[in-house]
CSV table of C-alpha atoms and ligand atoms in Angstrom, one decimal:
chain,number,residue,atom,x,y,z
A,12,UNK,CA,41.6,38.6,-43.5
A,13,UNK,CA,39.7,36.5,-40.9
A,14,UNK,CA,38.6,39.7,-39.1
A,15,UNK,CA,37.4,41.2,-42.4
A,16,UNK,CA,35.5,38.1,-43.3
A,17,UNK,CA,34.0,38.1,-39.8
A,18,UNK,CA,33.0,41.7,-40.1
A,19,UNK,CA,31.5,41.3,-43.6
A,20,UNK,CA,29.7,38.1,-42.5
A,21,UNK,CA,28.3,40.0,-39.5
A,22,UNK,CA,27.2,42.9,-41.6
A,23,UNK,CA,25.6,40.6,-44.2
A,24,UNK,CA,23.6,38.9,-41.5
A,25,UNK,CA,22.5,42.3,-40.1
A,26,UNK,CA,21.5,43.5,-43.5
A,27,UNK,CA,19.5,40.3,-44.1
A,28,UNK,CA,17.8,40.7,-40.7
A,29,UNK,CA,16.7,44.2,-41.7
A,30,UNK,CA,14.7,43.0,-44.7
A,31,UNK,CA,11.6,41.1,-43.7
A,32,UNK,CA,10.7,38.3,-46.1
A,33,UNK,CA,7.1,38.1,-47.3
A,34,UNK,CA,6.2,35.4,-44.7
A,35,UNK,CA,7.1,37.8,-41.9
A,36,UNK,CA,10.4,36.1,-41.0
A,37,UNK,CA,13.7,37.5,-42.1
A,38,UNK,CA,15.8,36.2,-44.9
A,39,UNK,CA,18.6,35.2,-42.4
A,40,UNK,CA,16.1,33.2,-40.4
A,41,UNK,CA,14.6,31.4,-43.3
A,42,UNK,CA,18.1,30.3,-44.5
A,43,UNK,CA,18.9,28.7,-41.1
A,44,UNK,CA,18.1,25.0,-41.2
A,45,UNK,CA,19.2,22.2,-38.8
A,46,UNK,CA,18.3,18.6,-39.3
A,47,UNK,CA,19.1,17.0,-36.0
A,48,UNK,CA,18.9,13.6,-34.4
A,49,UNK,CA,18.0,12.8,-30.8
A,50,UNK,CA,19.0,9.6,-29.1
A,51,UNK,CA,17.2,8.8,-25.8
A,52,UNK,CA,17.5,6.4,-22.9
A,53,UNK,CA,13.9,5.3,-23.1
A,54,UNK,CA,11.4,3.4,-25.2
A,55,UNK,CA,9.5,6.2,-27.1
A,56,UNK,CA,6.2,5.5,-25.4
A,57,UNK,CA,7.8,5.0,-22.0
A,58,UNK,CA,5.3,6.7,-19.5
A,59,UNK,CA,6.6,10.2,-18.6
A,60,UNK,CA,10.2,10.0,-19.7
A,61,UNK,CA,9.8,8.8,-23.3
A,62,UNK,CA,6.6,10.7,-24.0
A,63,UNK,CA,8.3,13.9,-22.7
A,64,UNK,CA,11.4,13.4,-24.9
A,65,UNK,CA,9.1,13.2,-27.9
A,66,UNK,CA,7.0,16.2,-26.9
A,67,UNK,CA,10.2,18.3,-26.3
A,68,UNK,CA,11.4,17.5,-29.8
A,69,UNK,CA,8.0,18.6,-31.3
A,70,UNK,CA,8.1,21.7,-29.1
A,71,UNK,CA,11.5,22.8,-30.5
A,72,UNK,CA,10.3,22.1,-34.1
A,73,UNK,CA,7.1,24.1,-33.6
A,74,UNK,CA,8.7,27.0,-31.8
A,75,UNK,CA,11.5,27.2,-34.4
A,76,UNK,CA,9.0,27.2,-37.3
A,77,UNK,CA,10.6,24.1,-38.6
A,78,UNK,CA,14.1,25.6,-38.7
A,79,UNK,CA,15.2,22.8,-36.4
A,80,UNK,CA,13.9,19.3,-37.4
A,81,UNK,CA,14.4,16.5,-34.9
A,82,UNK,CA,14.4,12.8,-35.7
A,83,UNK,CA,14.0,10.9,-32.4
A,84,UNK,CA,15.4,7.4,-31.6
A,85,UNK,CA,14.3,5.1,-28.8
A,86,UNK,CA,17.0,3.5,-26.5
A,87,UNK,CA,18.8,0.8,-28.5
A,88,UNK,CA,17.7,2.0,-31.9
A,89,UNK,CA,20.9,3.8,-32.7
A,90,UNK,CA,22.8,3.5,-29.4
A,91,UNK,CA,22.1,1.8,-26.1
A,92,UNK,CA,20.4,3.7,-23.3
A,93,UNK,CA,23.6,4.3,-21.3
A,94,UNK,CA,25.6,5.5,-24.3
A,95,UNK,CA,23.6,8.6,-24.9
A,96,UNK,CA,26.1,11.0,-23.3
A,97,UNK,CA,29.1,9.5,-25.1
A,98,UNK,CA,27.3,9.8,-28.4
A,99,UNK,CA,26.4,13.4,-28.0
A,100,UNK,CA,29.8,14.1,-26.5
A,101,UNK,CA,31.4,12.9,-29.8
A,102,UNK,CA,29.1,15.2,-31.7
A,103,UNK,CA,28.0,12.5,-34.2
A,104,UNK,CA,24.4,13.0,-32.9
A,105,UNK,CA,23.3,16.5,-31.9
A,106,UNK,CA,20.8,15.7,-29.1
A,107,UNK,CA,20.3,13.3,-26.2
A,108,UNK,CA,17.4,12.9,-23.8
A,109,UNK,CA,18.4,11.1,-20.6
A,110,UNK,CA,18.9,11.5,-16.8
A,111,UNK,CA,22.1,12.7,-15.0
A,112,UNK,CA,22.0,9.8,-12.6
A,113,UNK,CA,23.3,7.5,-15.4
A,114,UNK,CA,26.7,9.2,-15.7
A,115,UNK,CA,28.3,8.4,-12.4
A,116,UNK,CA,31.1,6.5,-14.1
A,117,UNK,CA,32.0,9.2,-16.7
A,118,UNK,CA,30.9,12.4,-14.9
A,119,UNK,CA,30.6,11.6,-11.1
A,120,UNK,CA,29.3,15.2,-10.4
A,121,UNK,CA,26.3,14.5,-12.6
A,122,UNK,CA,24.7,12.5,-9.8
A,123,UNK,CA,24.1,15.6,-7.8
A,124,UNK,CA,22.1,17.1,-10.7
A,125,UNK,CA,20.1,13.9,-11.0
A,126,UNK,CA,19.0,13.3,-7.5
A,127,UNK,CA,20.6,12.6,-4.1
A,128,UNK,CA,19.2,10.8,-1.1
A,129,UNK,CA,17.3,13.1,1.2
A,130,UNK,CA,18.0,15.9,-1.2
A,131,UNK,CA,15.9,18.8,-2.6
A,132,UNK,CA,12.4,18.5,-4.0
A,133,UNK,CA,11.8,19.6,-7.6
A,134,UNK,CA,10.7,23.1,-6.6
A,135,UNK,CA,13.8,23.6,-4.4
A,136,UNK,CA,16.1,22.1,-7.1
A,137,UNK,CA,14.7,24.4,-9.8
A,138,UNK,CA,15.4,27.4,-7.5
A,139,UNK,CA,19.0,26.2,-7.1
A,140,UNK,CA,19.4,25.6,-10.9
A,141,UNK,CA,18.0,28.9,-12.0
A,142,UNK,CA,18.9,31.2,-9.1
A,143,UNK,CA,21.5,29.5,-7.0
A,144,UNK,CA,24.3,28.8,-9.4
A,145,UNK,CA,23.3,25.2,-10.1
A,146,UNK,CA,23.0,25.7,-13.9
A,147,UNK,CA,26.5,27.3,-14.2
A,148,UNK,CA,28.0,24.3,-12.4
A,149,UNK,CA,26.0,21.9,-14.5
A,150,UNK,CA,27.3,23.6,-17.7
A,151,UNK,CA,30.8,23.5,-16.4
A,152,UNK,CA,30.7,19.8,-15.4
A,153,UNK,CA,29.3,18.7,-18.8
A,154,UNK,CA,31.4,21.2,-20.7
A,155,UNK,CA,34.3,18.8,-20.1
A,156,UNK,CA,32.4,16.4,-22.4
A,157,UNK,CA,31.6,19.0,-25.1
A,158,UNK,CA,27.9,18.8,-24.0
A,159,UNK,CA,25.5,21.7,-23.1
A,160,UNK,CA,22.9,20.4,-20.6
A,161,UNK,CA,19.4,21.6,-20.0
A,162,UNK,CA,16.9,20.7,-17.3
A,163,UNK,CA,14.2,19.1,-19.4
A,164,UNK,CA,11.9,17.6,-16.7
A,165,UNK,CA,11.5,16.0,-13.3
A,166,UNK,CA,9.7,13.0,-12.0
A,167,UNK,CA,8.8,14.7,-8.7
A,168,UNK,CA,9.1,12.5,-5.6
A,169,UNK,CA,9.6,8.9,-6.3
A,170,UNK,CA,8.4,6.0,-4.1
A,171,UNK,CA,10.5,4.0,-1.6
A,172,UNK,CA,9.8,0.8,-3.4
A,173,UNK,CA,8.0,-2.6,-3.4
A,174,UNK,CA,8.8,-5.1,-0.7
A,175,UNK,CA,7.5,-8.6,-0.2
A,176,UNK,CA,7.6,-8.2,3.6
A,177,UNK,CA,7.0,-5.4,6.0
A,178,UNK,CA,9.8,-3.2,7.2
A,179,UNK,CA,9.2,-2.4,10.8
A,180,UNK,CA,12.7,-1.8,12.0
A,181,UNK,CA,16.3,-1.3,10.7
A,182,UNK,CA,16.9,-5.0,11.4
A,183,UNK,CA,14.2,-5.9,8.8
A,184,UNK,CA,16.5,-4.4,6.1
A,185,UNK,CA,19.4,-6.7,6.9
A,186,UNK,CA,20.0,-9.4,4.3
A,187,UNK,CA,17.3,-8.0,2.0
A,188,UNK,CA,18.1,-8.3,-1.7
A,189,UNK,CA,16.9,-5.2,-3.4
A,190,UNK,CA,17.1,-3.7,-6.8
A,191,UNK,CA,18.2,-0.1,-6.0
A,192,UNK,CA,20.9,1.5,-8.2
A,193,UNK,CA,23.2,4.4,-7.6
A,194,UNK,CA,23.6,6.4,-4.4
A,195,UNK,CA,20.4,4.8,-2.9
A,196,UNK,CA,22.0,1.4,-3.3
A,197,UNK,CA,25.2,2.5,-1.5
A,198,UNK,CA,23.1,3.9,1.4
A,199,UNK,CA,21.1,0.7,1.6
A,200,UNK,CA,24.2,-1.4,1.6
A,201,UNK,CA,25.4,0.4,4.7
A,202,UNK,CA,22.1,-0.6,6.3
A,203,UNK,CA,22.7,-4.3,5.6
A,204,UNK,CA,20.8,-4.6,2.3
A,205,UNK,CA,22.3,-6.4,-0.7
A,206,UNK,CA,21.7,-3.9,-3.5
A,207,UNK,CA,21.5,-5.2,-7.0
A,208,UNK,CA,21.2,-3.2,-10.3
A,209,UNK,CA,18.9,-4.7,-12.9
A,210,UNK,CA,17.6,-3.1,-16.1
A,211,UNK,CA,14.0,-2.2,-16.0
A,212,UNK,CA,13.0,-5.1,-18.3
A,213,UNK,CA,14.2,-7.7,-15.7
A,214,UNK,CA,12.8,-6.2,-12.5
A,215,UNK,CA,9.3,-7.8,-12.6
A,216,UNK,CA,10.5,-11.4,-13.1
A,217,UNK,CA,13.2,-11.0,-10.5
A,218,UNK,CA,10.7,-9.8,-8.0
A,219,UNK,CA,8.1,-12.4,-8.9
A,220,UNK,CA,10.4,-15.4,-8.7
A,221,UNK,CA,12.0,-14.2,-5.5
A,222,UNK,CA,15.4,-13.6,-7.0
A,223,UNK,CA,15.1,-10.2,-5.3
A,224,UNK,CA,13.0,-9.3,-2.2
A,225,UNK,CA,12.4,-5.7,-3.1
A,226,UNK,CA,12.8,-3.1,-5.8
A,227,UNK,CA,12.4,0.6,-6.3
A,228,UNK,CA,11.5,1.9,-9.7
A,229,UNK,CA,9.9,5.4,-10.1
A,230,UNK,CA,6.5,6.3,-8.8
A,231,UNK,CA,2.9,4.9,-9.0
A,232,UNK,CA,2.5,6.0,-12.7
A,233,UNK,CA,5.5,4.0,-13.9
A,234,UNK,CA,5.2,1.3,-11.3
A,235,UNK,CA,1.6,0.5,-12.2
A,236,UNK,CA,2.5,0.4,-15.9
A,237,UNK,CA,5.2,-2.2,-15.0
A,238,UNK,CA,2.8,-4.3,-13.0
A,239,UNK,CA,5.0,-4.4,-9.9
A,240,UNK,CA,1.9,-4.7,-7.7
A,241,UNK,CA,1.5,-8.2,-9.1
A,242,UNK,CA,4.9,-9.2,-7.7
A,243,UNK,CA,4.9,-7.6,-4.2
A,244,UNK,CA,2.4,-6.5,-1.7
A,245,UNK,CA,3.9,-3.7,0.3
A,246,UNK,CA,4.5,-0.3,-1.3
A,247,UNK,CA,6.7,2.0,0.8
A,248,UNK,CA,7.1,5.8,0.9
A,249,UNK,CA,8.8,8.3,1.0
A,250,UNK,CA,11.2,7.7,-1.9
A,251,UNK,CA,14.1,9.0,0.2
A,252,UNK,CA,16.6,7.8,-2.4
A,253,UNK,CA,15.1,10.1,-5.1
A,254,UNK,CA,13.2,13.1,-3.8
A,255,UNK,CA,12.9,14.0,-7.5
A,256,UNK,CA,14.6,12.8,-10.6
A,257,UNK,CA,15.9,15.3,-13.1
A,258,UNK,CA,15.6,14.6,-16.9
A,259,UNK,CA,18.0,16.4,-19.2
A,260,UNK,CA,18.4,17.5,-22.8
A,261,UNK,CA,22.0,17.1,-23.9
A,262,UNK,CA,23.1,19.2,-26.8
A,263,UNK,CA,26.4,18.7,-28.6
A,264,UNK,CA,28.5,21.9,-27.9
A,265,UNK,CA,29.3,22.2,-31.6
A,266,UNK,CA,25.7,21.8,-32.6
A,267,UNK,CA,24.6,24.4,-30.0
A,268,UNK,CA,27.2,26.9,-31.2
A,269,UNK,CA,25.9,26.5,-34.7
A,270,UNK,CA,22.5,27.9,-33.7
A,271,UNK,CA,21.6,31.6,-34.0
A,272,UNK,CA,21.0,33.2,-30.7
A,273,UNK,CA,17.3,33.1,-31.4
A,274,UNK,CA,17.3,29.3,-31.9
A,275,UNK,CA,19.4,28.9,-28.8
A,276,UNK,CA,16.8,30.7,-26.8
A,277,UNK,CA,14.1,28.5,-28.4
A,278,UNK,CA,15.9,25.3,-27.3
A,279,UNK,CA,16.3,26.7,-23.7
A,280,UNK,CA,12.7,27.9,-23.5
A,281,UNK,CA,11.3,24.7,-24.9
A,282,UNK,CA,13.2,22.8,-22.2
A,283,UNK,CA,11.8,25.1,-19.4
A,284,UNK,CA,8.3,24.7,-20.7
A,285,UNK,CA,8.5,20.9,-21.0
A,286,UNK,CA,10.2,20.6,-17.6
A,287,UNK,CA,7.2,22.3,-16.0
A,288,UNK,CA,4.7,20.4,-18.1
A,289,UNK,CA,6.0,16.9,-17.5
A,290,UNK,CA,6.3,17.5,-13.7
A,291,UNK,CA,2.6,18.5,-13.7
A,292,UNK,CA,1.9,15.3,-15.7
A,293,UNK,CA,3.8,13.1,-13.2
A,294,UNK,CA,1.9,14.7,-10.3
A,295,UNK,CA,-1.4,14.1,-12.0
A,296,UNK,CA,-0.7,10.5,-13.2
A,297,UNK,CA,1.0,9.5,-9.9
A,298,UNK,CA,-2.0,10.5,-8.0
A,299,UNK,CA,-4.4,8.6,-10.3
A,300,UNK,CA,-2.2,5.5,-10.3
A,301,UNK,CA,-1.7,5.4,-6.5
A,302,UNK,CA,-5.5,5.4,-6.1
A,303,UNK,CA,-5.8,2.6,-8.6
A,304,UNK,CA,-3.1,0.6,-6.9
A,305,UNK,CA,-4.7,0.9,-3.5
A,306,UNK,CA,-8.4,0.8,-4.4
A,307,UNK,CA,-8.4,-1.7,-7.2
A,308,UNK,CA,-5.3,-3.9,-6.6
A,309,UNK,CA,-5.3,-4.0,-2.8
A,310,UNK,CA,-1.7,-2.7,-2.5
A,311,UNK,CA,-0.6,-2.1,1.1
A,312,UNK,CA,0.7,1.4,1.4
A,313,UNK,CA,3.3,1.8,4.2
A,314,UNK,CA,5.4,4.7,5.4
A,315,UNK,CA,9.0,3.8,6.4
A,316,UNK,CA,9.3,4.0,10.3
A,317,UNK,CA,11.1,7.0,11.6
A,318,UNK,CA,14.0,5.1,13.0
A,319,UNK,CA,14.6,3.4,9.6
A,320,UNK,CA,14.5,6.8,7.8
A,321,UNK,CA,16.9,8.3,10.5
A,322,UNK,CA,19.3,5.5,10.0
A,323,UNK,CA,19.2,5.8,6.2
A,324,UNK,CA,19.7,9.6,6.5
A,325,UNK,CA,22.8,9.1,8.6
A,326,UNK,CA,24.2,6.6,6.0
A,327,UNK,CA,23.3,9.0,3.2
A,328,UNK,CA,25.3,11.8,4.8
A,329,UNK,CA,28.4,9.5,5.1
A,330,UNK,CA,28.0,8.4,1.5
A,331,UNK,CA,27.7,12.0,0.2
A,332,UNK,CA,30.7,13.2,2.3
A,333,UNK,CA,32.9,10.4,1.0
A,334,UNK,CA,31.7,11.0,-2.6
A,335,UNK,CA,32.5,14.8,-2.3
A,336,UNK,CA,36.0,13.9,-0.9
A,337,UNK,CA,36.6,11.7,-3.9
A,338,UNK,CA,36.4,14.4,-6.7
A,339,UNK,CA,37.0,18.2,-6.6
A,340,UNK,CA,34.1,18.9,-9.0
A,341,UNK,CA,31.6,16.8,-6.9
A,342,UNK,CA,32.9,18.7,-3.9
A,343,UNK,CA,32.1,22.1,-5.5
A,344,UNK,CA,28.7,21.0,-6.8
A,345,UNK,CA,27.7,19.3,-3.5
A,346,UNK,CA,28.8,22.3,-1.5
A,347,UNK,CA,26.7,24.6,-3.6
A,348,UNK,CA,23.7,22.2,-3.5
A,349,UNK,CA,23.8,21.7,0.3
A,350,UNK,CA,24.3,25.4,1.1
A,351,UNK,CA,21.2,26.2,-1.1
A,352,UNK,CA,19.2,23.3,0.5
A,353,UNK,CA,19.9,24.6,4.0
A,354,UNK,CA,19.0,28.2,3.0
A,355,UNK,CA,15.7,27.3,1.4
A,356,UNK,CA,14.6,24.8,4.1
A,357,UNK,CA,13.1,27.4,6.5
A,358,UNK,CA,11.0,28.9,3.7
A,359,UNK,CA,9.8,25.4,2.6
A,360,UNK,CA,8.6,24.8,6.2
A,361,UNK,CA,6.6,28.0,6.7
A,362,UNK,CA,5.2,27.9,3.2
A,363,UNK,CA,4.8,24.4,1.6
A,364,UNK,CA,4.6,22.2,4.7
A,365,UNK,CA,2.5,24.8,6.7
A,366,UNK,CA,0.0,25.0,3.8
A,367,UNK,CA,-0.3,21.2,3.5
A,368,UNK,CA,-0.8,20.9,7.3
A,369,UNK,CA,-3.3,23.8,7.3
A,370,UNK,CA,-5.5,22.0,4.7
A,371,UNK,CA,-5.8,19.1,7.2
A,372,UNK,CA,-6.4,21.3,10.3
A,373,UNK,CA,-9.5,20.4,12.3
B,17,CA,CA1,14.2,5.3,-9.0
């Protein structure tokens, strides 16, 4: 009986598709309606992240001709920022917009999809996701939570952070109290830093009152908006702890399966378009904001000394090896990631780096 019902259902859908409705769409399409909700880990107008989540929702609505409607909620409106994955996992809400770095407790392998210290840049990461097996591993890792993940954006390279004193040697890191969460914090701890994790809303006051000596946040665009230049003088690069930060759209597996193949393609394609668009936006705004910070606010831009970066890189390798040894899924994801990173490195040197150097040749 079930097979018959399936067959007839399938034939019914085919028949409907064969008869265009007057508006050009087919009858089957016009019957498909999804009223979804999206919870996010950001304030709705949060520069970059929040704006992008909203734009992605509007893209999906427009591309689907309104067949998918999305009501979007800021962090804390329906659920707190760090409960987005759990909420979508339960299927009570269909969509979430967040970042993989937040799920280290529940899905340790997610960290590799977010960003890892001294890891791949956005362009390299995208190559791994779409052509190097990264997406298949991401789907597998999140599948355990009944969630289908999509790459929905990237911040591009972040900055090393704000310091209230200069860092001229590895000794200058010892005893420093710094807000730096996640893997970057573990690496810093091995260098003698006392890492602390503070929510975004508390960073400025902590830095200004001296409760912390340093903080990393995102990049010039977000950091300027936060006013961090008013609480510390030295702004360090590169942001070794996050060479890029992935943003993700989380779709409840049940909700995703309820979509026609066409609407599934629309969700996937909207994510690819938005990922590209928001990275271009971060690059544009970061450049403008860095100029403002240096020219108008007198921020002292500093590059971490080579011996400091070399020490942090050694500690990062240890942290990542220990992490991979702690969980079989992380081991698989990290192995795929590092193999791809090593393979693409020679091409990045003769293409991207060589071009940037060539533009400065005298
Ligand atoms: Ca960061």
